[in-house]
PDB file of C-alpha atoms in Angstrom:
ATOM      1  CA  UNK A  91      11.391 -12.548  13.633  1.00  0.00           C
ATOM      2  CA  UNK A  92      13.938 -11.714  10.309  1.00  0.00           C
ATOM      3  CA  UNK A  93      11.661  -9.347   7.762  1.00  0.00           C
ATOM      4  CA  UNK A  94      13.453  -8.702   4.925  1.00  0.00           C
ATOM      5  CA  UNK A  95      12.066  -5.944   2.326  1.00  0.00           C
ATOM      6  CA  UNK A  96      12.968  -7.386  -1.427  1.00  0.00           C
ATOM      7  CA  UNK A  97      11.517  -4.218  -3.233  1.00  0.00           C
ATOM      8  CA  UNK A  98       7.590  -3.735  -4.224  1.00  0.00           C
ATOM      9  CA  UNK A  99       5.174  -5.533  -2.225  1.00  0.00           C
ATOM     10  CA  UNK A 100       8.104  -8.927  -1.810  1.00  0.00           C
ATOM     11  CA  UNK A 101       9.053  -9.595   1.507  1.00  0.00           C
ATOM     12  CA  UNK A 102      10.772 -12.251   3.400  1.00  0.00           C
ATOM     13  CA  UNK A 103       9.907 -13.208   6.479  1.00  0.00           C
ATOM     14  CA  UNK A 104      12.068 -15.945   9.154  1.00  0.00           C
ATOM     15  CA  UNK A 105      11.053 -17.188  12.296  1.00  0.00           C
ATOM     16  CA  UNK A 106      12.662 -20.088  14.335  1.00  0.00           C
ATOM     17  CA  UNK A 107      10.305 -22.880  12.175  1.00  0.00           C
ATOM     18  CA  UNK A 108       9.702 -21.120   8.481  1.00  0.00           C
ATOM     19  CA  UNK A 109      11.317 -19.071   5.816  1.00  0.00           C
ATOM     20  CA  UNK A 110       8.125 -17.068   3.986  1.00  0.00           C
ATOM     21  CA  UNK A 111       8.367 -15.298   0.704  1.00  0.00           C
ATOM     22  CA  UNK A 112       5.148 -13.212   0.653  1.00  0.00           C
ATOM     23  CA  UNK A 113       4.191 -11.987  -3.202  1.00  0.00           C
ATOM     24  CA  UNK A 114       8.025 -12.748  -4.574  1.00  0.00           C
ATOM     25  CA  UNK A 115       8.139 -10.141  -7.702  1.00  0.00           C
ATOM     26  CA  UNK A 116      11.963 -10.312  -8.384  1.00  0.00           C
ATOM     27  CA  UNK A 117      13.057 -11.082 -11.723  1.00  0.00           C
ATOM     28  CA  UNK A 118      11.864  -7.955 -13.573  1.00  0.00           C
ATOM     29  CA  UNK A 119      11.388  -5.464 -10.303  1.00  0.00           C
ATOM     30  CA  UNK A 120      13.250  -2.585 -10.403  1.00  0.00           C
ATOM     31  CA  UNK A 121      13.363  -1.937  -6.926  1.00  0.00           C
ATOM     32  CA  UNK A 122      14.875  -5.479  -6.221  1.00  0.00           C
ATOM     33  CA  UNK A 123      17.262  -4.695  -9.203  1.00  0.00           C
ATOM     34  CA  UNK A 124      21.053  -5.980  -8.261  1.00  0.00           C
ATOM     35  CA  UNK A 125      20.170  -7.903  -5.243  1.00  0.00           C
ATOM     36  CA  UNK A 126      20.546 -11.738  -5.398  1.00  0.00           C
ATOM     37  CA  UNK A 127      17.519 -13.479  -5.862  1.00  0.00           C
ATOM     38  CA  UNK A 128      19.159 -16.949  -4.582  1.00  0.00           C
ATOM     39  CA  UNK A 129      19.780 -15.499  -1.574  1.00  0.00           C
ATOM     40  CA  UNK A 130      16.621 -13.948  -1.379  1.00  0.00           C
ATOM     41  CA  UNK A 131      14.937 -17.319  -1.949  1.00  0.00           C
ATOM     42  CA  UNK A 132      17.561 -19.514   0.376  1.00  0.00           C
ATOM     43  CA  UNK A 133      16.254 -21.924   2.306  1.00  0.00           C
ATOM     44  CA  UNK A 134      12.359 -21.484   1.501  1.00  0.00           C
ATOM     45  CA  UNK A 135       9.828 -23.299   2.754  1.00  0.00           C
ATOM     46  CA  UNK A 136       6.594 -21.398   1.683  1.00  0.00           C
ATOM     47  CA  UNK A 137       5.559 -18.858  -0.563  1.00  0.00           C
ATOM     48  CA  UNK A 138       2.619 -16.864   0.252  1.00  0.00           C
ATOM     49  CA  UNK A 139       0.309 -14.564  -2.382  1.00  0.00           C
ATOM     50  CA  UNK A 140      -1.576 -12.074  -1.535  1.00  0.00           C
ATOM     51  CA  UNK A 141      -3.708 -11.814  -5.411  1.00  0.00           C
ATOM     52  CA  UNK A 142      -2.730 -12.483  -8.816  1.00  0.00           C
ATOM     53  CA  UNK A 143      -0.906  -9.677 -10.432  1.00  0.00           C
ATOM     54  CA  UNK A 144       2.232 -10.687 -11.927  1.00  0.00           C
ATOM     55  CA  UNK A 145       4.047  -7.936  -9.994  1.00  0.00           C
ATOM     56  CA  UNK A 146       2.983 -10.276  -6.863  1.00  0.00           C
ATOM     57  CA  UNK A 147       2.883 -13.607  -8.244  1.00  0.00           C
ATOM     58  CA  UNK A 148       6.251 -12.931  -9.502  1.00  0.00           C
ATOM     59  CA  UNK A 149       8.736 -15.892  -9.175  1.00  0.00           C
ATOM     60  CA  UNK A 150       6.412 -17.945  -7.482  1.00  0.00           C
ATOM     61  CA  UNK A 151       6.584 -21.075 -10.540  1.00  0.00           C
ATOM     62  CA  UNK A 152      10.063 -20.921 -10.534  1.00  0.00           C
ATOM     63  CA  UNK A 153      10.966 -20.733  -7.078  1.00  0.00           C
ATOM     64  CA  UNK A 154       8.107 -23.409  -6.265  1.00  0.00           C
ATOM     65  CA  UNK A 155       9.802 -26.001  -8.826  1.00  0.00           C
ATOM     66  CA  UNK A 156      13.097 -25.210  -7.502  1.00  0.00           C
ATOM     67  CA  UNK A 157      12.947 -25.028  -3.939  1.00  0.00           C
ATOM     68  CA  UNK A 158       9.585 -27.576  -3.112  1.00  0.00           C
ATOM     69  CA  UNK A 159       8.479 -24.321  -1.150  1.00  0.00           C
ATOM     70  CA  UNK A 160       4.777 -24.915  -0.094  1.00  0.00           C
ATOM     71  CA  UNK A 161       2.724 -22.373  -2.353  1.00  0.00           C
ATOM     72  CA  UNK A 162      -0.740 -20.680  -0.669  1.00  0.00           C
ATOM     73  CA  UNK A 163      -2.958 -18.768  -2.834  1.00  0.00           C
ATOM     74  CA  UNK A 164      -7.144 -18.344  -3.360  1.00  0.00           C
ATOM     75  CA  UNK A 165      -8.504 -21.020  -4.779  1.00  0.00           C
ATOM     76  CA  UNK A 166      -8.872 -19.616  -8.529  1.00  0.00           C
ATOM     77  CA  UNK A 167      -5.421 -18.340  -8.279  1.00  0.00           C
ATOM     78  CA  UNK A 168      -4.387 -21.943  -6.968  1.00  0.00           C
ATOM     79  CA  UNK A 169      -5.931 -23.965  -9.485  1.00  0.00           C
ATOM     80  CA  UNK A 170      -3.803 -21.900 -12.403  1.00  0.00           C
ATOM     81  CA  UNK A 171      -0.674 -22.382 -10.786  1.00  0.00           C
ATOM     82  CA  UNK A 172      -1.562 -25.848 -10.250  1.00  0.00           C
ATOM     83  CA  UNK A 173      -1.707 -25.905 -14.479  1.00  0.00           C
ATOM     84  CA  UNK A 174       1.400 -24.461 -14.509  1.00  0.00           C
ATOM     85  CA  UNK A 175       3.087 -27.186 -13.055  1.00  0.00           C
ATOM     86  CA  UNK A 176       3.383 -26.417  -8.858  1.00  0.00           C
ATOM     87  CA  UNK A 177       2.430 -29.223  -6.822  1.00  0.00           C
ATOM     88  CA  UNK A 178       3.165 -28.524  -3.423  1.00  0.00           C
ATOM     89  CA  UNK A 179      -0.481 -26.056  -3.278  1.00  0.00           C
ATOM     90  CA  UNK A 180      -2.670 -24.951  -0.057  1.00  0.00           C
ATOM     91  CA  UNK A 181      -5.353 -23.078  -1.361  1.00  0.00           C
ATOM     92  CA  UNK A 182      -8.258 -20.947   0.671  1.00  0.00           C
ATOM     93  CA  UNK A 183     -10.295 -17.606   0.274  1.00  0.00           C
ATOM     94  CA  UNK A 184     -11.501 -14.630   2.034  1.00  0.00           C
ATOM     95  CA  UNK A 185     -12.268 -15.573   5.686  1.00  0.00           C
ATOM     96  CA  UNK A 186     -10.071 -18.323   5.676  1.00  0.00           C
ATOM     97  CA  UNK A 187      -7.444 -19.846   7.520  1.00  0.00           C
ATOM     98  CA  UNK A 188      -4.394 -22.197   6.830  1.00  0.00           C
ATOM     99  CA  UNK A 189      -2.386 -23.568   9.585  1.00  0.00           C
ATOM    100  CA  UNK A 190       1.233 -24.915   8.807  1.00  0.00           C
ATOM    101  CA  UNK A 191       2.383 -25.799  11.783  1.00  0.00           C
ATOM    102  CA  UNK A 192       4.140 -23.169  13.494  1.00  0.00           C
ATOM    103  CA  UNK A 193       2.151 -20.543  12.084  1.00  0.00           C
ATOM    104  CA  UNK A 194      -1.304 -19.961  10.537  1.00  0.00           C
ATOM    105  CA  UNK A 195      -2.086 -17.987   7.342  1.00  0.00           C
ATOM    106  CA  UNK A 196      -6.069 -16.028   7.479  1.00  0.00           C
ATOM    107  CA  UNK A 197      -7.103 -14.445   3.878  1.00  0.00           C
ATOM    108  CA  UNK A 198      -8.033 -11.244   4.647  1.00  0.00           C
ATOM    109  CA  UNK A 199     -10.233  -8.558   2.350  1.00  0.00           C
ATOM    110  CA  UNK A 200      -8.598  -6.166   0.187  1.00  0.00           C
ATOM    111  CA  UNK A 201     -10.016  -3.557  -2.573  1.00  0.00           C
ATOM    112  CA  UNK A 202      -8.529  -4.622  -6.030  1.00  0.00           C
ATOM    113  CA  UNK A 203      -8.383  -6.465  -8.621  1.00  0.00           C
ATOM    114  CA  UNK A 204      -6.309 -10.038  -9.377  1.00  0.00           C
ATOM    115  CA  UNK A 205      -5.604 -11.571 -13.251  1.00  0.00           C
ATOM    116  CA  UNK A 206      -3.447 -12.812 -15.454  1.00  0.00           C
ATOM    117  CA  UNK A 207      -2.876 -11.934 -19.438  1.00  0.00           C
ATOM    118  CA  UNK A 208      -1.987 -15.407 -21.077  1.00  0.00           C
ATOM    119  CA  UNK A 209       0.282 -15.646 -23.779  1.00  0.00           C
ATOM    120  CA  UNK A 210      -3.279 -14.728 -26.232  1.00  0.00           C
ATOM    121  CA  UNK A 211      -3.448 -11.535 -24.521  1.00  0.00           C
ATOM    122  CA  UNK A 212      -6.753 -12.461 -23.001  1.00  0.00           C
ATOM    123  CA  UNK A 213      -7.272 -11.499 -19.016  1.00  0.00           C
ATOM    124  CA  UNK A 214      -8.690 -14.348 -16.818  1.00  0.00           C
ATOM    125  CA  UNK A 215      -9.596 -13.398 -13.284  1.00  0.00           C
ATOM    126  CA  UNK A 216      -8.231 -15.511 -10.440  1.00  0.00           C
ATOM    127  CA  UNK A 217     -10.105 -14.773  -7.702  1.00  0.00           C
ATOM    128  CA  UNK A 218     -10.652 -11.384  -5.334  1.00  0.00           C
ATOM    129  CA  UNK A 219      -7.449  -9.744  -4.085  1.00  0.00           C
ATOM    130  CA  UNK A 220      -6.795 -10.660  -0.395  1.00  0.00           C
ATOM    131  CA  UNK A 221      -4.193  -9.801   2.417  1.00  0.00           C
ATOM    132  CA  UNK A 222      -2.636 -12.407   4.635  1.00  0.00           C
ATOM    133  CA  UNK A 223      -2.737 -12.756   8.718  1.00  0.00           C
ATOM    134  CA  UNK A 224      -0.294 -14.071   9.597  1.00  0.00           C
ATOM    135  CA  UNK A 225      -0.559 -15.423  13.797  1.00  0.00           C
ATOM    136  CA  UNK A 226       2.846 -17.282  15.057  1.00  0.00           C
ATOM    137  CA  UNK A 227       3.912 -19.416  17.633  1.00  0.00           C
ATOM    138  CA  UNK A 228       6.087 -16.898  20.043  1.00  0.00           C
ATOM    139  CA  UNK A 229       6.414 -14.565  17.611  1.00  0.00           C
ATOM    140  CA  UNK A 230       4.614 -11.247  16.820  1.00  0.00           C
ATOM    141  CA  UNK A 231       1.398 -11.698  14.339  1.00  0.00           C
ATOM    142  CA  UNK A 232       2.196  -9.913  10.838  1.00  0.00           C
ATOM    143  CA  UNK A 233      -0.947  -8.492   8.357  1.00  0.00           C
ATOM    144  CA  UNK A 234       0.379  -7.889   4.900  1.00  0.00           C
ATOM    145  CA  UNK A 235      -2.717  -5.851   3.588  1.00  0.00           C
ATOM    146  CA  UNK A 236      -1.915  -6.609  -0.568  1.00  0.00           C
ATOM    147  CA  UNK A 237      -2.909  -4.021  -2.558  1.00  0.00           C
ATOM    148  CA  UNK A 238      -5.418  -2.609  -1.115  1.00  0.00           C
ATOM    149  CA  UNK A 239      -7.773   1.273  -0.416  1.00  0.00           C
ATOM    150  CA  UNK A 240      -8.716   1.740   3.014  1.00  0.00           C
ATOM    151  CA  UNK A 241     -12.170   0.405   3.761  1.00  0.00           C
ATOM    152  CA  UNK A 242     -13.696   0.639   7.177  1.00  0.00           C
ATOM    153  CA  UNK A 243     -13.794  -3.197   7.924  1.00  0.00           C
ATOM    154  CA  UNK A 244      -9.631  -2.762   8.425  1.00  0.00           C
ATOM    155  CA  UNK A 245     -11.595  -1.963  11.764  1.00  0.00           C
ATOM    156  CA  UNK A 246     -12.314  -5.823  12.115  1.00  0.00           C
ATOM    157  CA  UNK A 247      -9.838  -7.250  10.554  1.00  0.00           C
ATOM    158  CA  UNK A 248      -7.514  -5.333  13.892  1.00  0.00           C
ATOM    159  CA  UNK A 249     -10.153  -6.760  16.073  1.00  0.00           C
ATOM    160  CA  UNK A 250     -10.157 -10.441  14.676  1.00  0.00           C
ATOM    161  CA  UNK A 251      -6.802 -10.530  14.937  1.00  0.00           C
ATOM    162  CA  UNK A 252      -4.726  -7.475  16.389  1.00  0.00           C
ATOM    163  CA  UNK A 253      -1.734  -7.635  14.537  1.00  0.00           C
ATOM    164  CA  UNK A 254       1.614  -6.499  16.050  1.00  0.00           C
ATOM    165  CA  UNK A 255       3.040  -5.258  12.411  1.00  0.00           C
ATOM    166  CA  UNK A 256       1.408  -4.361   8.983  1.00  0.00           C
ATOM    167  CA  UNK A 257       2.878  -3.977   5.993  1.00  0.00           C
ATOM    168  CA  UNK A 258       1.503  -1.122   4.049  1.00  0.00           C
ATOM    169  CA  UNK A 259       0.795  -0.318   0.383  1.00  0.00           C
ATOM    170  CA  UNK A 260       1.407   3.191  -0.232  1.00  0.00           C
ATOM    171  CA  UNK A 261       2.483   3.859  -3.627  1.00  0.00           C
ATOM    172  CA  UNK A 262      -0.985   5.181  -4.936  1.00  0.00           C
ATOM    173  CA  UNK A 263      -2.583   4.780  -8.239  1.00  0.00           C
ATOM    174  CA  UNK A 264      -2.611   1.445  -7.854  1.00  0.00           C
ATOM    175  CA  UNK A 265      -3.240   1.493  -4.207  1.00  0.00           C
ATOM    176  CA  UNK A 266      -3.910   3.862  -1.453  1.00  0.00           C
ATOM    177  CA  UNK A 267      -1.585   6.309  -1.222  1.00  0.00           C
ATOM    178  CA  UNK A 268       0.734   7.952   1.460  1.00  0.00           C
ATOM    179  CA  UNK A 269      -1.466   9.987   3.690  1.00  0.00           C
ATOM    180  CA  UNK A 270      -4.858   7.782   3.394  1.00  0.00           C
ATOM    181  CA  UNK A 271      -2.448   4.821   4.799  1.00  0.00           C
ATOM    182  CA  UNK A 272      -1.352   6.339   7.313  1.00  0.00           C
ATOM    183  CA  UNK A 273      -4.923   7.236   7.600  1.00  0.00           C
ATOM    184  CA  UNK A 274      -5.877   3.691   7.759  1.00  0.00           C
ATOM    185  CA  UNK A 275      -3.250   2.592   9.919  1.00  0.00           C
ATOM    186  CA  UNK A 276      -4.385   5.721  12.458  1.00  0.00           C
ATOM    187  CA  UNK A 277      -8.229   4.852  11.727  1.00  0.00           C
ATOM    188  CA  UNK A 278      -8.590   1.046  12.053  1.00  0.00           C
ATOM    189  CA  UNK A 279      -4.963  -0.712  13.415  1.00  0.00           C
ATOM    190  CA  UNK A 280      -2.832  -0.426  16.550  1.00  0.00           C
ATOM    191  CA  UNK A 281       0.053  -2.125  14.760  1.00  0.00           C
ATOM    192  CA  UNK A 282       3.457  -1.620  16.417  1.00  0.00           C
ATOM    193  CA  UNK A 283       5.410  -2.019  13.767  1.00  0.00           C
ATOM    194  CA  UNK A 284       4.373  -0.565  10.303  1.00  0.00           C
ATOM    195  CA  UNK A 285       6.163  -0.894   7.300  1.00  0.00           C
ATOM    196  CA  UNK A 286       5.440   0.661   3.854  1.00  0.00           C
ATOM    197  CA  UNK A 287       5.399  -1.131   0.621  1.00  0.00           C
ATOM    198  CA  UNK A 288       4.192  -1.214  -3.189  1.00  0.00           C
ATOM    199  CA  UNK A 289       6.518   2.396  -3.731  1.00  0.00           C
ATOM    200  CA  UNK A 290       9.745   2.903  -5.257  1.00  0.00           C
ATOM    201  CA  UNK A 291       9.765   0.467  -7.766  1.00  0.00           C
ATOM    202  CA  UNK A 292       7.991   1.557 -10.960  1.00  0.00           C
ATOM    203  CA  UNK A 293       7.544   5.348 -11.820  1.00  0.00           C
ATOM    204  CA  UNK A 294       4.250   5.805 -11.930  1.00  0.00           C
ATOM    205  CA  UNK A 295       3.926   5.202  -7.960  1.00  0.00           C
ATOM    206  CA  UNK A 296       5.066   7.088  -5.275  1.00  0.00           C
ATOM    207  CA  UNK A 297       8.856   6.849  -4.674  1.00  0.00           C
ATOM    208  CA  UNK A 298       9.166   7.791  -1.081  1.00  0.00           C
ATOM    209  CA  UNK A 299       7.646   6.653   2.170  1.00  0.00           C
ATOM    210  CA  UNK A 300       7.584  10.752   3.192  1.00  0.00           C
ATOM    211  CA  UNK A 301       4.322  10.904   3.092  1.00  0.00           C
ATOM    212  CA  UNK A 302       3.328   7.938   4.805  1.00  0.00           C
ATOM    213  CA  UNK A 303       6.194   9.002   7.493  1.00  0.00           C
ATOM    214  CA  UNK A 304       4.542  12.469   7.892  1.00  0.00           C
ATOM    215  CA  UNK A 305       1.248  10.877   8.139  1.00  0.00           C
ATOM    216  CA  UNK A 306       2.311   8.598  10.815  1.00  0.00           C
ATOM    217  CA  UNK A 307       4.182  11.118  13.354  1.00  0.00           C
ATOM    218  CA  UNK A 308       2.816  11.484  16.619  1.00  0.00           C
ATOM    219  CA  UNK A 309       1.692   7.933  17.112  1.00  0.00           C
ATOM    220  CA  UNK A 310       3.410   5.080  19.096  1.00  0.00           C
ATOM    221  CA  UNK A 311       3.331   3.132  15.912  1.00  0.00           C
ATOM    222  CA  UNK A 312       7.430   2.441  15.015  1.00  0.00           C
ATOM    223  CA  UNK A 313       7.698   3.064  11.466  1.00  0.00           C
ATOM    224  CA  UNK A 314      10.022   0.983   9.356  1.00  0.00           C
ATOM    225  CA  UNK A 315      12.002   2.168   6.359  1.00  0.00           C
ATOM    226  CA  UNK A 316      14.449  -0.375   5.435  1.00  0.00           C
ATOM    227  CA  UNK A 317      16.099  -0.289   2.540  1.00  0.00           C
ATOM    228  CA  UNK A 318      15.464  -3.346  -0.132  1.00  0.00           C
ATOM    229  CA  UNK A 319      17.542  -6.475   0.741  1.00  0.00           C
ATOM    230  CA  UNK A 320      18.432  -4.777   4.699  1.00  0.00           C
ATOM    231  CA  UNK A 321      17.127  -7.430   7.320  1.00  0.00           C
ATOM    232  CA  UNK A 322      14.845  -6.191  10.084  1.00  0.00           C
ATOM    233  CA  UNK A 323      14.736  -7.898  13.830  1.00  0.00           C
ATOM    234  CA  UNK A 324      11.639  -7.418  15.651  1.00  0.00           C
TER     235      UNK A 324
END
């Protein structure tokens, strides 16, 4: 497995069968800022989304229409895309799963919020914020938790489905920060490979994984740092 941070909560992941953007914020992310977004988005063949924020939704019209990349999303967050011209739409909510073949996508819970503000300036919900569980075929299983707080069912969600690497919201204000991930990933997970996200990109969150880092020495847990656009094997 090829994970590949893009900045913010964007990541893409490759396996033998499937080439995943998860949440693909990069026209307008500062942390993906001078990367190539064409390379970034090469090859695609699904695009997952974790809520409906537009610093996750992102690219995701664009990059469906160009690519025919298979778009998954809750059902309320579905249904507007679907308005907005993708076609190629799985939809599904909390508690359920999506198979695609060589891998199968679970909507996990997550503690947040998930709109859009139209062009009017009104906010329309779509949906409850979710993570993704991602299980493969011969390759490790992958939780991206969205944006999320800690919450003690994390403790089920590991049980459920005992995924081999998280990726982690740390940035705070909008999410949980440094220390009470690491909390959560002490707490509730036995991942063994965790890698921070949502930091770094806009100044109002945390810029640093240090202290998600700090909060994670002493476990077996291999923390991942990689810089934006640097491709991970695991």
């Amino acid at each position: 497995m090829k994970i590949t941070w893009l900045g913010h909560s964007a990541f893409r992941i490759e396996t033998a069968d499937a080439k995943i953007l998860i949440d693909p914020f990069l026209t307008g992310n500062p942390g993906f800022a001078g990367h190539d977004r064409k390379m970034a988005a090469d090859g695609i063949t699904h695009i997952l989304l974790t809520h409906g924020h537009g610093d996750h939704v992102g690219d995701t019209i664009a990059l469906a229409q160009e690519t025919g990349a298979v778009v998954l999303a809750n059902a309320d967050l579905a249904a507007w895309l679907g308005s907005k011209g993708v076609s190629r739409l799985e939809m599904g909510n909390t508690g359920g799963t999506v198979g695609f073949g060589s891998f199968t996508a679970t909507f996990t819970q997550a503690l947040h919020s998930s709109a859009q503000i139209t062009e009017d300036g009104v906010s329309h919900a779509l949906g409850n914020a979710n993570g993704l569980m991602l299980h493969f075929e011969g390759e490790p299983s992958l939780l991206h938790m969205g944006d999320t707080d800690i919450f003690t069912d994390m403790g089920l969600i590991n049980e459920l489905h005992q995924p081999d690497i998280g990726l982690v919201p740390i940035g705070d204000r909008f999410t949980m920060g440094g220390a009470v991930a690491a909390l959560a990933c002490q707490r509730f997970f036995d991942f063994k490979h965790a890698i921070p996200c949502h930091y770094g990109s806009f100044p109002i969150i945390e810029q640093t994984p240090d202290t998600f880092v700090k909060g994670m020495e002493g476990l077996k847990t291999r923390v991942e740092t990689p810089k934006v656009g640097v491709t991970l094997s695991i």
